[in-house]
Amino acid sequence: MAQAQELTVTYRAVYNTQSPDLFADAGLDEEMRSSLASAYKNVFMDYQLTYKDGESDFRILPLKEKQEITFMGRTVDISESVKQQARNYTYKNHAAGIILDQVSVFGKDFLVSDSIRSAHFTIHPEATKTILGFECVKAVSADGKTTVWITHHIPLRDEPIACGLEGLILAFDNGQQTYTATAIEDKAARAIVRPQGDKPMTRKAFEEMVKKRVEMMKRNR
């Protein structure tokens, strides 16, 4: 496939329920964290990457079918929370080298800015597999926490995550979830709109704000 000018890729994500990192930031003791992780063993989410002329939009899609988890004796329909998450998305402008995340937390919308900084990944050329008819090669991040499967047949760099390698990522495992492409179309599924809002926060400032709010909530339990 030539250099993509328009592209839509749908990914299905499943939870790595055996990972000690899953829900590690939820403020739960280990027994409860493990129980919550197990509750997600049959849950999946669909995400979509839309790319057009150097701009992209990556977001979760609303669930098409009801999904429930059982935790602490309660059955919870997670469809509503996913619907709320669908308001959030990550915008990239490759020419400008910027990322803008529209994020809704604590009942408020935030705009988080960052630059497209590619982490260092090492290709393992001996490890290959085919996804949706495209041959992919394995690459692993320097810290060993993220594995991607990238195809050089679609030379779209740093999508949907920045790995510094030429080619589209068709599967990746970040230690908590595994994403695998389920469909590719050579057209944009939606208009790509740069998120607007209050003055953007840096990612560092946003993460510090969230950390302080979570710690405050823990103290007030």
Coordinates of N, CA and C in Angstrom, one line a residue:
M1 N 0.9 -1.2 0.0 CA 0.0 0.0 0.0 C 0.9 1.2 0.0
A2 N 0.6 2.2 -0.8 CA 1.3 3.4 -0.9 C 1.1 4.3 0.4
Q3 N 1.9 5.4 0.5 CA 1.7 6.3 1.6 C 0.3 6.6 1.8
A4 N -0.2 6.3 3.0 CA -1.7 6.5 3.3 C -2.0 8.0 3.4
Q5 N -3.0 8.5 2.7 CA -3.5 9.8 2.8 C -4.8 9.8 3.6
E6 N -5.5 8.8 3.5 CA -6.7 8.5 4.3 C -6.8 7.1 4.8
L7 N -7.2 6.9 6.0 CA -7.1 5.5 6.6 C -8.0 5.5 7.8
T8 N -8.7 4.4 8.0 CA -9.4 4.1 9.2 C -9.1 2.7 9.6
V9 N -8.7 2.5 10.9 CA -8.3 1.2 11.4 C -9.1 1.0 12.7
T10 N -9.8 -0.1 12.8 CA -10.5 -0.5 14.0 C -9.7 -1.6 14.7
Y11 N -9.6 -1.4 16.0 CA -8.8 -2.3 16.9 C -9.7 -2.9 18.0
R12 N -9.5 -4.1 18.3 CA -10.2 -4.7 19.5 C -9.2 -4.9 20.6
A13 N -9.6 -4.4 21.8 CA -8.7 -4.5 22.9 C -9.3 -5.4 24.0
V14 N -8.4 -6.3 24.5 CA -8.8 -7.2 25.6 C -7.9 -6.9 26.7
Y15 N -8.3 -7.3 27.9 CA -7.6 -7.0 29.1 C -6.6 -8.1 29.5
N16 N -5.4 -7.7 29.9 CA -4.4 -8.7 30.3 C -4.6 -9.0 31.8
T17 N -5.6 -9.8 32.1 CA -6.0 -9.9 33.5 C -5.0 -10.6 34.4
Q18 N -4.0 -11.2 33.9 CA -2.9 -11.8 34.7 C -1.8 -10.8 35.0
S19 N -1.9 -9.6 34.4 CA -0.8 -8.6 34.6 C -1.0 -7.9 36.0
P20 N 0.1 -7.8 36.8 CA 0.0 -7.1 38.0 C -0.1 -5.6 37.9
D21 N 0.1 -5.1 36.6 CA -0.1 -3.7 36.4 C -1.5 -3.3 36.1
L22 N -2.4 -4.2 35.8 CA -3.8 -3.9 35.5 C -4.5 -3.4 36.7
F23 N -5.0 -2.2 36.6 CA -5.7 -1.5 37.7 C -4.8 -1.2 38.9
A24 N -3.5 -1.2 38.7 CA -2.5 -0.9 39.8 C -2.7 0.5 40.3
D25 N -3.2 1.4 39.5 CA -3.3 2.8 40.0 C -4.7 3.1 40.5
A26 N -5.5 2.0 40.8 CA -6.9 2.2 41.2 C -7.0 2.4 42.7
G27 N -5.8 2.3 43.4 CA -5.8 2.6 44.9 C -6.4 1.4 45.7
L28 N -6.4 0.2 45.1 CA -7.0 -1.0 45.8 C -5.9 -1.8 46.4
D29 N -6.2 -2.6 47.4 CA -5.2 -3.5 47.9 C -5.1 -4.6 46.9
E30 N -4.0 -5.5 47.0 CA -3.7 -6.4 46.0 C -4.9 -7.5 45.7
E31 N -5.5 -7.9 46.8 CA -6.6 -8.9 46.7 C -7.7 -8.3 45.9
M32 N -8.1 -7.0 46.2 CA -9.2 -6.4 45.5 C -8.8 -6.1 44.0
R33 N -7.6 -5.6 43.8 CA -7.1 -5.3 42.5 C -7.2 -6.6 41.6
S34 N -6.7 -7.7 42.1 CA -6.7 -9.0 41.4 C -8.1 -9.4 41.1
S35 N -9.0 -9.2 42.1 CA -10.4 -9.6 41.9 C -11.1 -8.7 40.8
L36 N -10.8 -7.4 40.8 CA -11.3 -6.5 39.7 C -10.7 -6.9 38.4
A37 N -9.4 -7.2 38.3 CA -8.8 -7.6 37.0 C -9.5 -8.9 36.5
S38 N -9.8 -9.8 37.4 CA -10.4 -11.1 36.9 C -11.8 -10.8 36.4
A39 N -12.5 -9.8 36.9 CA -13.8 -9.5 36.5 C -13.9 -9.0 35.0
Y40 N -12.7 -8.6 34.5 CA -12.7 -8.1 33.1 C -12.2 -9.1 32.1
K41 N -12.1 -10.4 32.5 CA -11.5 -11.4 31.7 C -12.3 -11.6 30.3
N42 N -13.6 -11.3 30.3 CA -14.3 -11.5 29.1 C -14.8 -10.2 28.4
V43 N -14.2 -9.1 28.9 CA -14.6 -7.7 28.4 C -13.7 -7.4 27.3
F44 N -14.2 -6.7 26.3 CA -13.4 -6.2 25.2 C -13.9 -4.8 24.8
M45 N -13.0 -4.0 24.2 CA -13.4 -2.7 23.8 C -12.9 -2.5 22.4
D46 N -13.6 -1.7 21.6 CA -13.2 -1.4 20.2 C -12.8 0.1 20.2
Y47 N -11.6 0.2 19.5 CA -11.0 1.6 19.3 C -10.9 1.8 17.8
Q48 N -10.8 3.1 17.4 CA -10.7 3.4 16.0 C -9.7 4.5 15.8
L49 N -8.8 4.3 14.9 CA -7.8 5.3 14.4 C -8.3 5.8 13.1
T50 N -8.5 7.2 13.0 CA -8.8 7.8 11.7 C -7.7 8.7 11.3
Y51 N -7.2 8.6 10.1 CA -6.1 9.4 9.6 C -6.4 10.1 8.3
K52 N -6.0 11.3 8.2 CA -6.2 12.0 6.9 C -5.2 13.2 6.8
D53 N -4.4 13.2 5.8 CA -3.5 14.3 5.4 C -2.7 14.8 6.6
G54 N -2.1 13.9 7.3 CA -1.2 14.3 8.4 C -1.8 14.5 9.8
E55 N -3.1 14.4 9.9 CA -3.8 14.5 11.2 C -4.5 13.2 11.5
S56 N -4.6 12.9 12.8 CA -5.3 11.7 13.2 C -6.1 11.9 14.5
D57 N -7.0 10.9 14.6 CA -8.0 10.9 15.8 C -8.0 9.4 16.2
F58 N -7.8 9.2 17.5 CA -7.8 7.8 18.1 C -8.7 7.8 19.3
R59 N -9.8 7.0 19.3 CA -10.7 7.0 20.3 C -11.4 5.6 20.5
I60 N -12.0 5.5 21.7 CA -12.8 4.3 22.0 C -14.2 4.4 21.3
L61 N -14.8 3.3 20.9 CA -16.1 3.4 20.3 C -17.1 2.9 21.3
P62 N -18.3 3.5 21.3 CA -19.4 3.0 22.1 C -19.7 1.5 21.9
L63 N -20.0 0.8 22.9 CA -20.3 -0.6 22.8 C -21.5 -0.9 22.0
K64 N -21.5 -1.9 21.1 CA -22.6 -2.3 20.3 C -23.5 -3.3 21.1
E65 N -22.9 -3.9 22.1 CA -23.7 -4.9 22.9 C -23.4 -4.7 24.3
K66 N -24.3 -5.1 25.2 CA -24.2 -4.9 26.6 C -23.0 -5.8 27.1
Q67 N -22.2 -5.2 28.0 CA -21.2 -6.0 28.7 C -21.2 -5.7 30.2
E68 N -21.1 -6.8 30.9 CA -21.2 -6.6 32.4 C -20.0 -7.3 33.1
I69 N -19.7 -6.7 34.3 CA -18.7 -7.4 35.1 C -19.4 -7.6 36.5
T70 N -18.8 -8.6 37.2 CA -19.3 -8.8 38.6 C -18.1 -8.6 39.5
F71 N -18.3 -7.7 40.4 CA -17.2 -7.3 41.3 C -17.8 -7.0 42.7
M72 N -17.2 -7.7 43.7 CA -17.7 -7.5 45.1 C -19.2 -7.8 45.2
G73 N -19.6 -8.8 44.5 CA -21.0 -9.2 44.7 C -22.0 -8.4 43.9
R74 N -21.5 -7.4 43.1 CA -22.4 -6.6 42.3 C -22.2 -6.8 40.8
T75 N -23.2 -6.8 40.1 CA -23.1 -6.9 38.6 C -23.2 -5.5 38.0
V76 N -22.2 -5.1 37.3 CA -22.2 -3.7 36.8 C -22.2 -3.7 35.2
D77 N -23.1 -2.9 34.6 CA -23.1 -2.7 33.2 C -22.1 -1.6 32.9
I78 N -21.1 -2.0 32.1 CA -20.0 -1.0 31.8 C -20.3 -0.2 30.6
S79 N -21.4 -0.4 30.0 CA -21.7 0.3 28.7 C -21.8 1.8 28.9
E80 N -22.3 2.3 30.0 CA -22.4 3.7 30.3 C -21.1 4.4 30.5
S81 N -20.2 3.7 31.2 CA -18.8 4.3 31.4 C -18.1 4.4 30.1
V82 N -18.3 3.4 29.2 CA -17.6 3.4 27.9 C -18.2 4.5 27.1
K83 N -19.5 4.7 27.2 CA -20.1 5.8 26.5 C -19.5 7.2 26.9
Q84 N -19.2 7.3 28.2 CA -18.6 8.6 28.7 C -17.2 8.7 28.1
Q85 N -16.5 7.5 28.1 CA -15.1 7.6 27.6 C -15.0 7.9 26.2
A86 N -16.1 7.6 25.4 CA -16.1 7.9 24.0 C -16.0 9.4 23.7
R87 N -16.3 10.2 24.7 CA -16.1 11.7 24.5 C -14.6 12.1 24.4
N88 N -13.8 11.2 25.0 CA -12.4 11.5 25.0 C -11.7 11.0 23.7
Y89 N -10.7 11.7 23.2 CA -9.9 11.2 22.1 C -8.6 11.9 22.0
T90 N -7.7 11.2 21.3 CA -6.3 11.7 21.1 C -6.2 12.3 19.7
Y91 N -5.8 13.5 19.5 CA -5.6 14.1 18.2 C -4.1 14.3 18.0
K92 N -3.6 14.0 16.8 CA -2.2 14.2 16.4 C -2.2 15.1 15.2
N93 N -1.2 16.0 15.1 CA -0.9 16.7 13.9 C 0.6 16.4 13.6
H94 N 0.8 15.5 12.7 CA 2.2 15.1 12.4 C 3.1 16.1 11.9
A95 N 2.6 17.1 11.1 CA 3.4 18.1 10.6 C 3.9 19.0 11.7
A96 N 3.0 19.3 12.6 CA 3.4 20.2 13.7 C 4.1 19.4 14.9
G97 N 4.0 18.1 14.9 CA 4.6 17.3 15.9 C 3.9 17.4 17.2
I98 N 2.6 17.6 17.2 CA 1.8 17.8 18.5 C 0.8 16.7 18.7
I99 N 0.5 16.5 20.0 CA -0.6 15.6 20.4 C -1.5 16.4 21.4
L100 N -2.8 16.3 21.2 CA -3.8 16.9 22.1 C -4.7 15.9 22.5
D101 N -4.8 15.6 23.8 CA -5.8 14.7 24.4 C -6.9 15.4 25.0
Q102 N -8.1 15.1 24.6 CA -9.3 15.6 25.2 C -9.8 14.6 26.2
V103 N -9.7 15.0 27.5 CA -9.9 14.0 28.6 C -11.0 14.6 29.6
S104 N -11.9 13.7 30.0 CA -12.9 14.1 30.9 C -12.7 13.3 32.2
V105 N -12.3 14.0 33.3 CA -12.1 13.3 34.6 C -12.6 14.2 35.7
F106 N -13.1 13.6 36.8 CA -13.6 14.4 37.9 C -14.7 15.4 37.5
G107 N -15.5 15.0 36.5 CA -16.6 15.8 36.1 C -16.2 17.0 35.3
K108 N -15.0 17.1 34.8 CA -14.6 18.3 34.1 C -13.7 17.9 32.9
D109 N -13.8 18.7 31.8 CA -13.1 18.4 30.6 C -11.7 19.1 30.6
F110 N -10.7 18.4 30.2 CA -9.3 18.9 30.2 C -8.7 18.7 28.8
L111 N -7.8 19.6 28.4 CA -7.1 19.5 27.2 C -5.6 19.4 27.5
V112 N -5.0 18.2 27.2 CA -3.7 17.9 27.6 C -2.8 17.9 26.3
S113 N -1.7 18.7 26.4 CA -0.8 18.9 25.2 C 0.5 18.2 25.4
D114 N 1.0 17.7 24.3 CA 2.3 17.0 24.4 C 2.9 17.1 22.9
S115 N 4.2 16.7 22.8 CA 4.8 16.6 21.5 C 4.9 15.1 21.1
I116 N 4.9 14.8 19.8 CA 5.0 13.4 19.4 C 6.5 13.0 19.6
R117 N 6.7 12.4 20.7 CA 8.1 11.9 21.0 C 8.1 10.4 20.9
S118 N 8.9 9.9 20.0 CA 8.9 8.5 19.7 C 9.8 7.8 20.8
A119 N 9.3 6.8 21.5 CA 10.1 6.0 22.4 C 11.0 5.1 21.5
H120 N 12.0 4.6 22.1 CA 12.9 3.7 21.3 C 12.4 2.3 21.4
F121 N 12.2 1.7 20.2 CA 11.8 0.3 20.1 C 12.8 -0.4 19.2
T122 N 13.0 -1.7 19.6 CA 14.0 -2.5 18.9 C 13.2 -3.6 18.1
I123 N 13.5 -3.6 16.8 CA 12.8 -4.6 15.9 C 13.4 -6.0 16.1
H124 N 12.6 -7.0 16.2 CA 13.0 -8.4 16.2 C 12.6 -9.0 14.9
P125 N 13.4 -9.0 13.9 CA 13.0 -9.4 12.5 C 12.7 -10.8 12.4
E126 N 13.1 -11.7 13.3 CA 12.8 -13.1 13.2 C 11.4 -13.4 13.7
A127 N 10.8 -12.4 14.3 CA 9.4 -12.6 14.8 C 8.4 -11.9 13.9
T128 N 7.6 -12.7 13.2 CA 6.7 -12.1 12.2 C 5.3 -12.8 12.4
K129 N 4.3 -12.1 12.0 CA 2.9 -12.7 11.9 C 2.1 -11.9 10.9
T130 N 1.0 -12.4 10.4 CA 0.1 -11.8 9.5 C -1.1 -11.3 10.2
I131 N -1.5 -10.0 10.0 CA -2.7 -9.5 10.5 C -3.5 -8.8 9.4
L132 N -4.7 -9.2 9.2 CA -5.5 -8.7 8.1 C -4.8 -8.7 6.7
G133 N -4.0 -9.8 6.5 CA -3.3 -9.9 5.3 C -2.0 -9.2 5.1
F134 N -1.6 -8.4 6.2 CA -0.4 -7.7 6.1 C 0.7 -8.4 7.0
E135 N 1.9 -8.6 6.4 CA 2.9 -9.1 7.2 C 3.4 -8.1 8.2
C136 N 3.5 -8.5 9.5 CA 4.0 -7.6 10.6 C 5.2 -8.2 11.2
V137 N 6.1 -7.3 11.7 CA 7.3 -7.7 12.5 C 7.1 -7.1 13.9
K138 N 7.7 -7.9 14.8 CA 7.6 -7.5 16.2 C 8.7 -6.5 16.6
A139 N 8.3 -5.5 17.5 CA 9.2 -4.6 18.1 C 8.9 -4.4 19.5
V140 N 9.9 -4.2 20.4 CA 9.7 -4.1 21.8 C 10.4 -2.8 22.3
S141 N 9.7 -2.1 23.2 CA 10.2 -0.9 23.8 C 11.4 -1.1 24.6
A142 N 12.2 -0.1 24.8 CA 13.5 -0.2 25.6 C 13.2 -0.7 27.0
D143 N 12.1 -0.3 27.6 CA 11.8 -0.8 29.0 C 11.2 -2.2 29.0
G144 N 10.9 -2.7 27.9 CA 10.3 -4.1 27.8 C 8.8 -4.1 28.1
K145 N 8.2 -3.0 28.4 CA 6.8 -2.9 28.8 C 5.8 -2.9 27.6
T146 N 6.2 -2.6 26.5 CA 5.3 -2.5 25.3 C 5.8 -3.3 24.1
T147 N 5.0 -4.1 23.6 CA 5.3 -4.8 22.3 C 4.4 -4.4 21.2
V148 N 4.9 -4.1 20.0 CA 4.1 -3.8 18.9 C 4.3 -4.7 17.7
W149 N 3.3 -4.9 16.9 CA 3.5 -5.6 15.6 C 3.2 -4.6 14.5
I150 N 4.2 -4.3 13.7 CA 4.2 -3.2 12.8 C 4.3 -3.7 11.3
T151 N 3.5 -3.2 10.4 CA 3.7 -3.5 9.0 C 4.3 -2.4 8.2
H152 N 5.3 -2.7 7.5 CA 6.0 -1.8 6.6 C 5.3 -1.6 5.3
H153 N 4.2 -2.3 5.1 CA 3.4 -2.2 3.9 C 2.5 -1.0 3.9
I154 N 2.3 -0.5 5.1 CA 1.5 0.8 5.2 C 2.4 1.8 6.0
P155 N 3.2 2.6 5.2 CA 4.2 3.4 5.8 C 3.7 4.7 6.6
L156 N 2.9 4.4 7.6 CA 2.3 5.5 8.4 C 3.0 5.5 9.8
R157 N 3.8 6.5 10.1 CA 4.7 6.5 11.3 C 3.9 6.9 12.5
D158 N 4.3 6.3 13.6 CA 3.8 6.7 15.0 C 2.3 6.7 15.1
E159 N 1.7 5.7 14.6 CA 0.3 5.5 14.8 C -0.1 4.0 15.1
P160 N -1.0 3.8 16.1 CA -1.7 4.8 16.9 C -0.8 5.2 18.1
I161 N 0.3 4.6 18.3 CA 1.2 5.0 19.4 C 2.6 5.3 18.7
A162 N 3.4 6.2 19.4 CA 4.6 6.6 18.8 C 5.7 5.6 19.2
C163 N 6.3 5.0 18.1 CA 7.4 4.0 18.4 C 8.6 4.3 17.5
G164 N 8.5 5.4 16.7 CA 9.7 5.8 16.0 C 10.0 4.9 14.8
L165 N 9.2 4.0 14.4 CA 9.4 3.1 13.3 C 8.5 3.4 12.2
E166 N 9.0 3.2 10.9 CA 8.2 3.5 9.8 C 7.3 2.3 9.5
G167 N 6.0 2.6 9.6 CA 5.0 1.5 9.4 C 3.9 1.6 10.4
L168 N 2.7 1.1 10.0 CA 1.5 1.2 10.9 C 1.5 0.1 11.9
I169 N 1.2 0.4 13.1 CA 1.1 -0.7 14.1 C -0.3 -1.3 14.0
L170 N -0.3 -2.6 13.8 CA -1.6 -3.4 13.7 C -1.9 -4.1 15.0
A171 N -1.0 -4.2 15.9 CA -1.3 -4.8 17.2 C -0.3 -4.3 18.2
F172 N -0.7 -4.1 19.4 CA 0.2 -3.7 20.5 C -0.3 -4.2 21.8
D173 N 0.7 -4.4 22.7 CA 0.4 -4.9 24.1 C 1.1 -3.9 25.0
N174 N 0.4 -3.2 25.8 CA 1.0 -2.2 26.7 C 1.1 -2.7 28.2
G175 N 0.9 -4.0 28.3 CA 1.0 -4.6 29.6 C -0.3 -4.7 30.4
Q176 N -1.2 -3.9 30.0 CA -2.6 -3.9 30.6 C -3.6 -4.4 29.6
Q177 N -3.5 -4.0 28.4 CA -4.4 -4.4 27.3 C -3.7 -4.8 26.1
T178 N -4.3 -5.7 25.3 CA -3.7 -6.1 24.0 C -4.7 -5.6 22.9
Y179 N -4.2 -4.8 22.0 CA -5.0 -4.3 20.9 C -4.6 -5.0 19.6
T180 N -5.6 -5.4 18.8 CA -5.4 -6.0 17.5 C -6.3 -5.5 16.5
A181 N -5.8 -5.1 15.3 CA -6.6 -4.5 14.3 C -7.6 -5.6 13.7
T182 N -8.8 -5.2 13.6 CA -9.9 -6.1 13.0 C -10.4 -5.6 11.7
A183 N -10.1 -4.4 11.3 CA -10.6 -3.9 10.0 C -9.7 -2.7 9.6
I184 N -9.5 -2.6 8.3 CA -8.8 -1.4 7.7 C -9.6 -0.9 6.5
E185 N -9.8 0.4 6.4 CA -10.4 1.0 5.3 C -9.6 2.1 4.7
D186 N -9.6 2.3 3.4 CA -8.7 3.4 2.8 C -9.5 4.7 2.7
K187 N -10.3 5.0 3.7 CA -11.0 6.3 3.8 C -11.2 6.7 5.2
A188 N -11.4 8.0 5.5 CA -11.6 8.5 6.8 C -13.0 8.3 7.3
A189 N -13.2 7.6 8.5 CA -14.5 7.3 9.0 C -15.2 8.6 9.5
R190 N -14.4 9.6 9.9 CA -15.0 10.8 10.4 C -14.1 12.0 10.1
A191 N -14.7 13.2 10.2 CA -13.9 14.4 10.0 C -13.0 14.5 11.2
I192 N -11.8 14.9 11.0 CA -10.8 15.0 12.1 C -10.8 16.4 12.6
V193 N -11.2 16.6 13.8 CA -11.3 18.0 14.4 C -10.4 18.2 15.5
R194 N -9.6 19.2 15.4 CA -8.7 19.5 16.5 C -9.5 19.9 17.8
P195 N -9.2 19.3 18.9 CA -10.0 19.6 20.1 C -9.8 21.0 20.6
Q196 N -10.8 21.7 21.0 CA -10.8 23.0 21.5 C -11.2 23.0 23.0
G197 N -10.8 24.1 23.7 CA -11.2 24.2 25.1 C -10.4 25.2 25.8
D198 N -10.3 25.0 27.1 CA -9.5 25.9 27.9 C -8.0 25.8 27.6
K199 N -7.2 26.6 28.1 CA -5.7 26.6 27.9 C -5.2 25.2 28.1
P200 N -4.5 24.6 27.2 CA -4.0 23.2 27.4 C -3.1 23.1 28.6
M201 N -3.1 22.0 29.3 CA -2.2 21.6 30.3 C -1.1 20.7 29.7
T202 N 0.1 20.8 30.2 CA 1.1 19.9 29.8 C 0.8 18.5 30.4
R203 N 1.3 17.5 29.8 CA 1.0 16.1 30.3 C 1.5 16.0 31.8
K204 N 2.7 16.5 32.0 CA 3.2 16.4 33.4 C 2.3 17.1 34.4
A205 N 1.8 18.3 34.1 CA 0.9 19.0 35.0 C -0.4 18.3 35.2
F206 N -0.9 17.7 34.1 CA -2.1 16.9 34.2 C -2.0 15.7 35.1
E207 N -0.9 15.0 34.9 CA -0.7 13.8 35.7 C -0.5 14.1 37.2
E208 N 0.2 15.2 37.5 CA 0.4 15.6 38.9 C -1.0 16.0 39.5
M209 N -1.8 16.7 38.7 CA -3.1 17.1 39.2 C -4.0 15.9 39.5
V210 N -4.0 14.9 38.6 CA -4.7 13.7 38.8 C -4.2 12.9 40.1
K211 N -2.9 12.8 40.2 CA -2.3 12.1 41.3 C -2.7 12.8 42.7
K212 N -2.7 14.1 42.7 CA -3.1 14.8 43.9 C -4.6 14.6 44.3
R213 N -5.4 14.6 43.2 CA -6.9 14.4 43.4 C -7.2 13.0 43.9
V214 N -6.5 12.0 43.4 CA -6.7 10.6 43.8 C -6.2 10.4 45.2
E215 N -5.1 11.0 45.6 CA -4.6 10.9 47.0 C -5.5 11.6 47.9
M216 N -6.1 12.7 47.5 CA -7.1 13.4 48.4 C -8.3 12.6 48.6
M217 N -8.8 11.9 47.5 CA -9.9 11.0 47.6 C -9.7 9.8 48.6
K218 N -8.5 9.3 48.5 CA -8.1 8.2 49.4 C -8.1 8.6 50.8
R219 N -7.6 9.8 51.1 CA -7.6 10.3 52.5 C -9.0 10.6 53.1
N220 N -9.9 10.9 52.2 CA -11.3 11.2 52.6 C -12.2 10.1 52.6
R221 N -11.7 8.9 52.4 CA -12.6 7.7 52.4 C -13.0 7.4 53.9

